[in-house]
Coordinates of C-alpha atoms and ligand atoms in Angstrom, one line a residue:
M19 CA 48.6 -43.8 59.1
S20 CA 46.1 -41.0 58.6
P21 CA 44.6 -40.8 55.1
D22 CA 44.9 -37.8 52.8
F23 CA 41.1 -37.4 52.9
L24 CA 38.4 -38.3 55.3
I25 CA 34.9 -38.2 53.8
I26 CA 31.9 -38.0 56.1
G27 CA 29.0 -39.7 54.3
G28 CA 29.0 -42.7 51.9
G29 CA 26.1 -41.8 49.6
I30 CA 26.5 -41.1 45.9
S31 CA 28.2 -37.8 46.6
G32 CA 30.8 -39.4 49.0
L33 CA 31.5 -42.3 46.7
L34 CA 31.9 -40.3 43.5
T35 CA 34.1 -37.8 45.4
A36 CA 36.3 -40.6 46.7
R37 CA 36.5 -42.1 43.2
E38 CA 37.8 -38.8 41.7
L39 CA 40.4 -38.4 44.5
A40 CA 41.4 -42.1 44.4
N41 CA 41.9 -41.9 40.6
A42 CA 44.4 -39.1 41.4
G43 CA 46.3 -41.3 43.8
A44 CA 45.0 -40.0 47.1
S45 CA 44.3 -42.2 50.1
I46 CA 40.8 -42.0 51.4
T47 CA 38.6 -43.2 54.3
I48 CA 34.8 -42.9 54.1
I49 CA 32.9 -42.8 57.4
D50 CA 29.1 -43.3 57.6
K51 CA 26.7 -43.2 60.5
S52 CA 24.9 -46.2 59.3
A53 CA 25.4 -48.9 56.7
L54 CA 27.0 -47.4 53.6
S55 CA 24.7 -45.7 51.0
R56 CA 21.4 -46.5 52.7
E57 CA 19.9 -43.0 52.8
S58 CA 18.7 -40.8 50.0
S59 CA 21.0 -42.4 47.5
W60 CA 19.5 -45.8 48.0
A61 CA 16.0 -44.4 48.1
G62 CA 16.1 -42.4 44.9
G63 CA 14.7 -43.2 41.5
G64 CA 17.9 -42.8 39.4
I65 CA 16.4 -40.7 36.6
L66 CA 19.5 -39.2 35.1
S67 CA 17.9 -35.8 34.2
P68 CA 16.4 -33.1 36.3
L69 CA 12.6 -33.4 36.2
Y70 CA 11.4 -30.6 33.8
P71 CA 15.0 -29.5 33.2
W72 CA 14.0 -26.0 32.0
R73 CA 12.9 -25.2 35.6
Y74 CA 16.4 -25.2 36.9
D75 CA 19.1 -22.6 37.4
D76 CA 22.0 -22.7 34.8
A77 CA 24.3 -23.7 37.7
V78 CA 22.4 -27.1 37.9
T79 CA 22.2 -27.4 34.1
A80 CA 25.9 -27.0 33.7
L81 CA 26.5 -29.9 36.1
F82 CA 23.8 -32.0 34.4
L83 CA 25.2 -31.5 30.9
W84 CA 28.7 -32.4 31.9
S85 CA 27.6 -35.4 33.9
Q86 CA 25.3 -36.7 31.2
K87 CA 28.4 -37.4 29.0
Q88 CA 30.0 -39.6 31.7
F89 CA 27.4 -42.2 32.5
T90 CA 28.1 -44.7 29.7
D91 CA 31.8 -44.8 30.4
L92 CA 31.2 -44.9 34.1
A93 CA 28.9 -48.0 33.7
A94 CA 31.4 -49.7 31.4
Q95 CA 34.3 -49.1 33.8
L96 CA 32.3 -50.4 36.7
V97 CA 31.2 -53.5 34.9
E98 CA 34.8 -54.2 33.8
S99 CA 36.3 -53.8 37.2
T100 CA 33.6 -55.2 39.5
A101 CA 31.3 -57.3 37.2
I102 CA 28.3 -55.5 38.9
D103 CA 26.0 -53.9 36.2
P104 CA 24.6 -50.6 37.5
E105 CA 21.9 -50.9 34.7
I106 CA 22.4 -47.5 33.2
L107 CA 19.8 -47.7 30.5
S108 CA 18.9 -45.3 27.7
S109 CA 15.2 -45.6 28.3
G110 CA 14.4 -42.0 27.4
L111 CA 11.9 -39.8 29.1
L112 CA 8.3 -38.9 28.1
I113 CA 6.9 -35.7 29.6
A114 CA 3.2 -35.0 29.6
D115 CA 2.6 -31.6 31.2
L116 CA 4.5 -29.0 29.3
P117 CA 4.4 -25.3 30.1
K118 CA 2.3 -23.1 27.9
D119 CA 4.8 -20.2 27.8
G120 CA 7.3 -22.0 25.5
S121 CA 10.0 -22.2 28.2
S122 CA 10.6 -25.9 27.6
E123 CA 11.1 -25.4 23.8
A124 CA 13.4 -22.4 24.5
W125 CA 15.5 -24.5 26.9
L126 CA 15.7 -27.5 24.6
N127 CA 16.7 -25.4 21.6
R128 CA 19.2 -23.3 23.7
F129 CA 21.1 -26.5 24.8
N130 CA 20.5 -28.3 21.5
F131 CA 18.9 -31.1 23.4
S132 CA 17.5 -34.0 21.4
H133 CA 13.7 -34.0 21.6
K134 CA 10.5 -34.5 19.7
K135 CA 6.8 -33.8 20.3
I136 CA 4.8 -37.0 19.6
A137 CA 1.1 -37.3 19.1
T138 CA -1.5 -40.1 19.6
E139 CA -0.3 -42.6 16.9
Q140 CA 3.4 -42.3 17.8
I141 CA 2.6 -42.6 21.5
R142 CA 0.7 -45.8 20.8
A143 CA 3.6 -47.1 18.7
I144 CA 6.3 -46.3 21.3
A145 CA 4.3 -47.1 24.5
P146 CA 1.1 -49.0 23.7
S147 CA 0.1 -49.5 27.4
L148 CA 0.1 -45.9 28.4
S149 CA -3.3 -44.3 29.2
E150 CA -5.3 -43.4 26.1
S151 CA -5.8 -39.9 27.5
Y152 CA -2.4 -38.8 26.2
S153 CA -2.7 -37.0 22.9
E154 CA 0.7 -35.2 23.0
L155 CA 3.9 -35.9 24.8
L156 CA 7.5 -34.6 24.7
W157 CA 10.0 -37.3 24.0
L158 CA 13.6 -36.9 25.3
P159 CA 15.2 -40.1 23.9
S160 CA 18.7 -39.5 25.3
I161 CA 17.7 -39.5 29.0
K162 CA 19.2 -42.4 30.9
Q163 CA 18.4 -44.1 34.2
A164 CA 20.5 -45.9 36.8
R165 CA 19.5 -48.6 39.2
N166 CA 20.6 -46.9 42.4
P167 CA 21.4 -49.9 44.7
R168 CA 23.4 -51.5 41.9
L169 CA 25.3 -48.4 41.0
L170 CA 26.2 -47.8 44.7
Q171 CA 27.2 -51.4 45.2
A172 CA 29.4 -51.3 42.1
L173 CA 31.1 -48.0 43.2
R174 CA 31.8 -49.5 46.6
A175 CA 33.3 -52.6 45.1
E176 CA 35.5 -50.5 42.8
L177 CA 36.6 -48.2 45.6
T178 CA 37.6 -51.2 47.7
L179 CA 39.8 -52.4 44.8
K180 CA 41.3 -48.9 44.7
G181 CA 42.2 -49.2 48.5
V182 CA 39.5 -46.9 49.9
R183 CA 38.7 -47.8 53.5
F184 CA 35.1 -47.8 54.8
I185 CA 34.0 -47.3 58.4
E186 CA 30.3 -47.9 58.9
H187 CA 27.9 -47.4 61.8
E188 CA 30.0 -44.5 63.1
P189 CA 28.1 -41.3 63.5
I190 CA 30.3 -38.2 63.5
S191 CA 29.2 -35.8 66.2
E192 CA 31.8 -33.0 65.9
I193 CA 34.3 -31.5 63.6
V194 CA 37.2 -30.4 66.0
I195 CA 38.7 -27.1 64.9
K196 CA 41.9 -25.4 66.2
D197 CA 43.6 -22.3 64.7
H198 CA 41.4 -22.4 61.5
R199 CA 42.2 -26.0 60.8
V200 CA 40.3 -29.2 61.5
T201 CA 42.4 -31.4 63.8
A202 CA 40.1 -34.4 64.0
I203 CA 36.5 -35.5 63.7
K204 CA 34.8 -37.1 66.7
G205 CA 32.9 -40.4 66.2
K206 CA 31.0 -42.5 68.6
H207 CA 33.9 -45.0 68.9
S208 CA 37.0 -42.9 68.1
L209 CA 38.6 -39.7 66.9
Y210 CA 39.7 -39.7 63.3
S211 CA 42.3 -37.5 61.6
A212 CA 43.4 -36.8 58.1
S213 CA 45.1 -34.1 56.1
Q214 CA 41.7 -32.9 54.7
Y215 CA 38.0 -33.4 55.6
I216 CA 35.0 -33.5 53.3
V217 CA 31.4 -33.3 54.3
C218 CA 29.1 -35.4 52.0
G219 CA 26.4 -35.8 54.7
G220 CA 23.4 -35.4 52.5
A221 CA 20.4 -34.0 54.4
W222 CA 22.5 -34.0 57.6
S223 CA 25.2 -31.8 56.2
S224 CA 24.2 -28.6 58.0
R225 CA 24.2 -30.4 61.3
L226 CA 27.9 -31.3 60.7
W227 CA 29.0 -28.0 59.3
P228 CA 30.6 -25.6 61.9
D229 CA 28.6 -22.6 60.8
K230 CA 25.0 -23.6 60.1
K231 CA 24.1 -20.2 58.4
Q232 CA 26.8 -20.8 55.8
L233 CA 25.5 -24.1 54.5
K234 CA 21.8 -24.5 54.5
V235 CA 20.6 -28.0 53.7
E236 CA 17.3 -29.3 54.9
P237 CA 15.7 -32.8 54.7
V238 CA 12.9 -33.1 52.1
K239 CA 11.1 -36.5 52.4
G240 CA 10.2 -38.4 49.2
Q241 CA 8.1 -41.6 49.2
M242 CA 8.1 -44.1 46.4
I243 CA 6.4 -47.4 45.6
L244 CA 7.5 -50.4 43.5
F245 CA 5.3 -52.5 41.3
K246 CA 6.3 -56.0 40.4
A247 CA 5.3 -55.8 36.8
K248 CA 6.6 -57.8 33.8
P249 CA 9.3 -56.7 31.3
G250 CA 7.9 -54.9 28.3
L251 CA 4.8 -53.4 30.0
L252 CA 6.6 -50.0 29.8
N253 CA 10.0 -49.3 28.3
Q254 CA 10.3 -45.5 28.7
M255 CA 10.3 -43.4 31.8
I256 CA 7.3 -41.0 32.0
L257 CA 6.7 -37.8 33.9
D258 CA 3.2 -36.4 34.4
S259 CA 2.1 -33.7 37.0
G260 CA 5.2 -34.1 39.1
R261 CA 4.9 -37.9 39.3
Y262 CA 7.0 -40.4 37.4
L263 CA 7.2 -44.0 36.4
I264 CA 10.6 -45.7 35.9
P265 CA 10.6 -49.2 34.3
R266 CA 13.6 -51.3 35.4
K267 CA 15.3 -54.0 33.3
D268 CA 13.5 -56.8 35.2
G269 CA 10.1 -55.4 34.6
R270 CA 9.6 -53.7 38.0
I271 CA 8.2 -50.2 37.9
L272 CA 9.1 -47.5 40.4
V273 CA 6.6 -44.7 41.0
G274 CA 7.6 -41.5 42.7
S275 CA 7.5 -39.4 44.5
T276 CA 6.1 -37.2 47.2
I277 CA 7.7 -33.9 48.4
E278 CA 7.3 -33.5 52.2
Y279 CA 8.8 -31.0 54.6
S280 CA 8.6 -33.0 57.8
G281 CA 12.1 -32.8 59.3
F282 CA 14.1 -36.0 59.7
D283 CA 11.0 -38.3 59.8
K284 CA 11.4 -41.1 57.3
S285 CA 8.1 -42.9 58.0
I286 CA 5.9 -44.1 55.1
T287 CA 2.2 -43.2 55.0
D288 CA -1.0 -44.7 53.6
E289 CA -1.9 -41.3 52.2
A290 CA 1.2 -41.3 50.0
L291 CA 0.6 -44.9 49.0
K292 CA -2.9 -44.0 47.9
S293 CA -1.8 -40.9 46.0
L294 CA 1.1 -42.7 44.3
K295 CA -1.1 -45.5 43.3
Q296 CA -3.7 -43.1 41.8
S297 CA -0.9 -41.4 39.7
A298 CA 0.4 -44.7 38.6
Y299 CA -3.0 -46.1 37.4
A300 CA -3.9 -42.8 35.7
C301 CA -0.7 -43.1 33.6
L302 CA -0.5 -46.8 33.1
P303 CA -3.9 -48.5 33.8
D304 CA -2.5 -52.0 33.4
L305 CA -0.6 -51.6 36.6
K306 CA -3.8 -52.4 38.5
D307 CA -3.0 -56.1 37.6
Y308 CA 0.3 -56.1 39.4
P309 CA 1.2 -56.2 43.1
I310 CA 3.0 -53.4 45.0
E311 CA 6.1 -55.0 46.3
K312 CA 7.5 -52.2 48.5
Q313 CA 7.0 -48.6 49.7
W314 CA 9.8 -46.5 51.2
A315 CA 11.0 -43.0 52.0
G316 CA 14.2 -41.1 51.7
L317 CA 15.4 -37.7 52.8
R318 CA 16.6 -35.5 49.9
P319 CA 19.3 -32.9 50.8
G320 CA 17.2 -29.9 50.0
T321 CA 18.6 -26.5 49.1
E322 CA 16.6 -23.4 48.0
K323 CA 17.2 -23.7 44.3
G324 CA 18.6 -27.2 44.2
I325 CA 22.1 -25.8 43.7
P326 CA 24.6 -27.9 45.6
Y327 CA 27.5 -26.7 47.8
I328 CA 30.8 -27.7 46.2
G329 CA 34.0 -26.3 47.6
K330 CA 36.2 -25.3 50.5
H331 CA 35.1 -23.7 53.8
P332 CA 35.9 -20.0 53.5
G333 CA 37.9 -19.8 56.7
I334 CA 39.0 -23.4 57.6
E335 CA 41.6 -24.4 55.2
N336 CA 41.3 -28.2 55.3
L337 CA 37.5 -28.5 55.3
S338 CA 35.3 -28.8 52.3
A339 CA 31.8 -30.0 51.2
N340 CA 30.0 -31.7 48.3
C341 CA 26.4 -31.7 49.4
G342 CA 22.9 -30.3 49.0
H343 CA 22.1 -31.9 45.6
F344 CA 18.3 -32.0 46.4
R345 CA 16.5 -34.0 43.7
N346 CA 19.5 -34.4 41.5
G347 CA 22.3 -36.2 43.3
F348 CA 22.7 -38.8 40.6
V349 CA 22.0 -36.5 37.7
I350 CA 24.8 -34.0 38.7
G351 CA 26.9 -36.3 40.8
P352 CA 29.8 -37.0 38.4
A353 CA 30.4 -33.2 37.7
S354 CA 30.0 -32.2 41.3
A355 CA 32.6 -34.8 42.4
R356 CA 35.0 -33.9 39.6
L357 CA 34.7 -30.1 40.3
L358 CA 35.5 -30.6 44.0
A359 CA 38.5 -32.9 43.2
D360 CA 39.7 -30.2 40.8
I361 CA 39.5 -27.6 43.5
L362 CA 41.2 -29.7 46.2
L363 CA 43.9 -31.0 43.9
D364 CA 44.6 -27.5 42.4
R365 CA 43.8 -28.6 38.9
A366 CA 42.1 -26.6 36.1
P367 CA 38.4 -26.9 37.0
I368 CA 35.9 -28.3 34.6
M369 CA 33.7 -25.2 35.1
S370 CA 33.6 -22.2 37.3
H371 CA 33.1 -23.1 41.0
E372 CA 31.5 -19.8 41.9
P373 CA 27.8 -20.7 41.8
Y374 CA 28.5 -23.5 44.3
S375 CA 30.8 -21.7 46.7
I376 CA 30.1 -21.9 50.4
G377 CA 29.4 -18.7 52.3
S378 CA 29.1 -16.5 49.2
Ligands
FAD7 C1 12.3 -40.5 46.6 C2 13.5 -39.9 46.0 C3 13.7 -39.9 44.6 C4 14.8 -39.4 44.0 N1 15.0 -39.5 42.7 C5 16.1 -39.1 42.1 C6 16.4 -39.2 40.8 O1 15.6 -39.9 40.0 N2 17.6 -38.8 40.2 C7 18.5 -38.1 41.0 O2 19.5 -37.7 40.5 N3 18.3 -37.9 42.3 C8 17.1 -38.4 42.9 N4 16.9 -38.2 44.2 C9 17.8 -37.4 45.0 C10 19.1 -38.1 45.3 O3 18.8 -39.4 45.8 C11 20.0 -37.3 46.3 O4 20.2 -36.0 45.7 C12 21.3 -38.0 46.5 O5 21.1 -39.3 46.9 C13 22.1 -37.3 47.6 O6 23.2 -38.0 47.8 P1 24.2 -37.7 49.0 O7 25.3 -38.7 49.0 O8 24.5 -36.3 49.0 O9 23.2 -38.0 50.3 P2 22.8 -39.4 51.0 O10 22.6 -40.5 50.0 O11 21.7 -39.1 51.9 O12 24.2 -39.7 51.8 C14 24.6 -39.0 52.9 C15 25.3 -40.0 53.8 O13 25.9 -39.3 54.9 C16 25.7 -40.1 56.1 N5 25.8 -39.2 57.2 C17 25.0 -38.2 57.6 N6 25.3 -37.7 58.8 C18 26.4 -38.4 59.2 C19 27.2 -38.3 60.4 N7 26.9 -37.4 61.3 N8 28.2 -39.1 60.5 C20 28.5 -40.1 59.5 N9 27.7 -40.2 58.4 C21 26.7 -39.3 58.2 C22 24.4 -40.8 55.9 O14 24.2 -41.9 56.7 C23 24.3 -41.0 54.4 O15 24.8 -42.3 54.1 C24 15.8 -38.8 44.9 C25 15.6 -38.8 46.2 C26 14.5 -39.4 46.8 C27 14.4 -39.4 48.3

C-alpha cells in the first residue's frame, strides 16, 4: 500500500520531518540516493546555534529560538526509546571576534539571550588550555552541541520503531507530474507513489524540484578535521575568525570549517588541512601534541541568506519541501520540521510560514 508521505532525502531534515508526521499518525517512506544520512548531516559539526547569531535574518532566528527549547526533550525521548545517546551537551560557546558596532550586544539584549563578557582571569579559570592571547571573550553558556552521527542513528532507530520505512541506494531522477499533481517519483529501480511528496534533498534539492528558479539551493563545501585529544583538554566550544573547535564527550575535538563554492565536488585538500590545523593550534596550542584522526568534507545546502524553504509548491498540490538550511540544519531542524508538518496537517502553525514560502 502507498504511504501517506514519501520523503526524498534521509538527512536531518528528512528524519525530523518524518518524526513530526509519524507522531501525528501518518505512514511514511524515506528514500535516499545513498546510505541514509551520510551527506551534509553526517559531515556537520552539530553546534546548536548559528555561528555569530546576530548576523542572521529574523526568519532564521525565529526557527533557532523555537528549536533551542526542544533539544533536551528530544535527547531524553531518543535515549528512552532507542538507548542511543545523541550526546546533546550544554558545553556553551565562547566567541572571540566580536563586532565593534555593538550589533552582537543589541541582538543578545533584544532576545534576552544569556551571555557574559569574560576577561583574562575568568578565561583561564573556565578554559585553562586556551591560547594566552585571548584577553576578552563572549560566553554563551546555554549553547548546546549534538554529536551528529549519534543523533542521526538514534532518529533512524526511533523512526523504525514508529513504522517508518527506509529505501536506501535509490537515487530519484524525476518527479512525475500530471494535471498539477505528482503521480509518482522515478527511482533507479522502481516508481514510487504516495498521497504526498516532500523534498528534503539537501544540496541536491534544486535538481529534484520541477522549477529550478523557484527553489535555489546550491552546494557549499565545508571541510573539517578531527583531533584525537583527551577528555578535559577543552570543555567549551570556541569560535574565532570563522573557525570553531567542538570538544566531544570522549575528548575528541572537531575543527571546522572551510566554505568553498566548488559544485558537487566533495574531495578533501591539503590546503584545507593546513589552514584548519593553523586555526586549531592558534586557539588551543596543546593540540599540537595530539594526532589528527580524520579529515572529511560535506556539502551544505546553501541559500542566499541561509533561510530555508519550508512549505508547499505553489502550483502542485501534493508536493512540498523542507530544504536549504545552509549552515544551520541541526540548529533550526526541529522548528523547520514542525512548521512543515503544521502546514501539511492543517494545524495552527508554530510561526508564520511566509518567510520560508516557495516561489514568493
Ligand atoms: C562541515 C560542515 C559543518 C556544519 N556544521 C553545522 C553545525 O555545527 N550546526 C548545524 O546546525 N549545521 C551544520 N552544518 C550544516 C548542516 O549539516 C546542514 O544544514 C544539514 O545537514 C542539512 O540537512 P539536510 O537533511 O537538509 O541535507 P543532507 O544531510 O545533505 O541530506 C540530504 C539527503 O538527500 C539525499 N538525496 C539527495 N538527492 C537525492 C536523490 N535524487 N534521490 C534520493 N535521495 C537524494 C542525500 O543522499 C542526503 O542523504 C554543517 C555542514 C557542514 C558540511
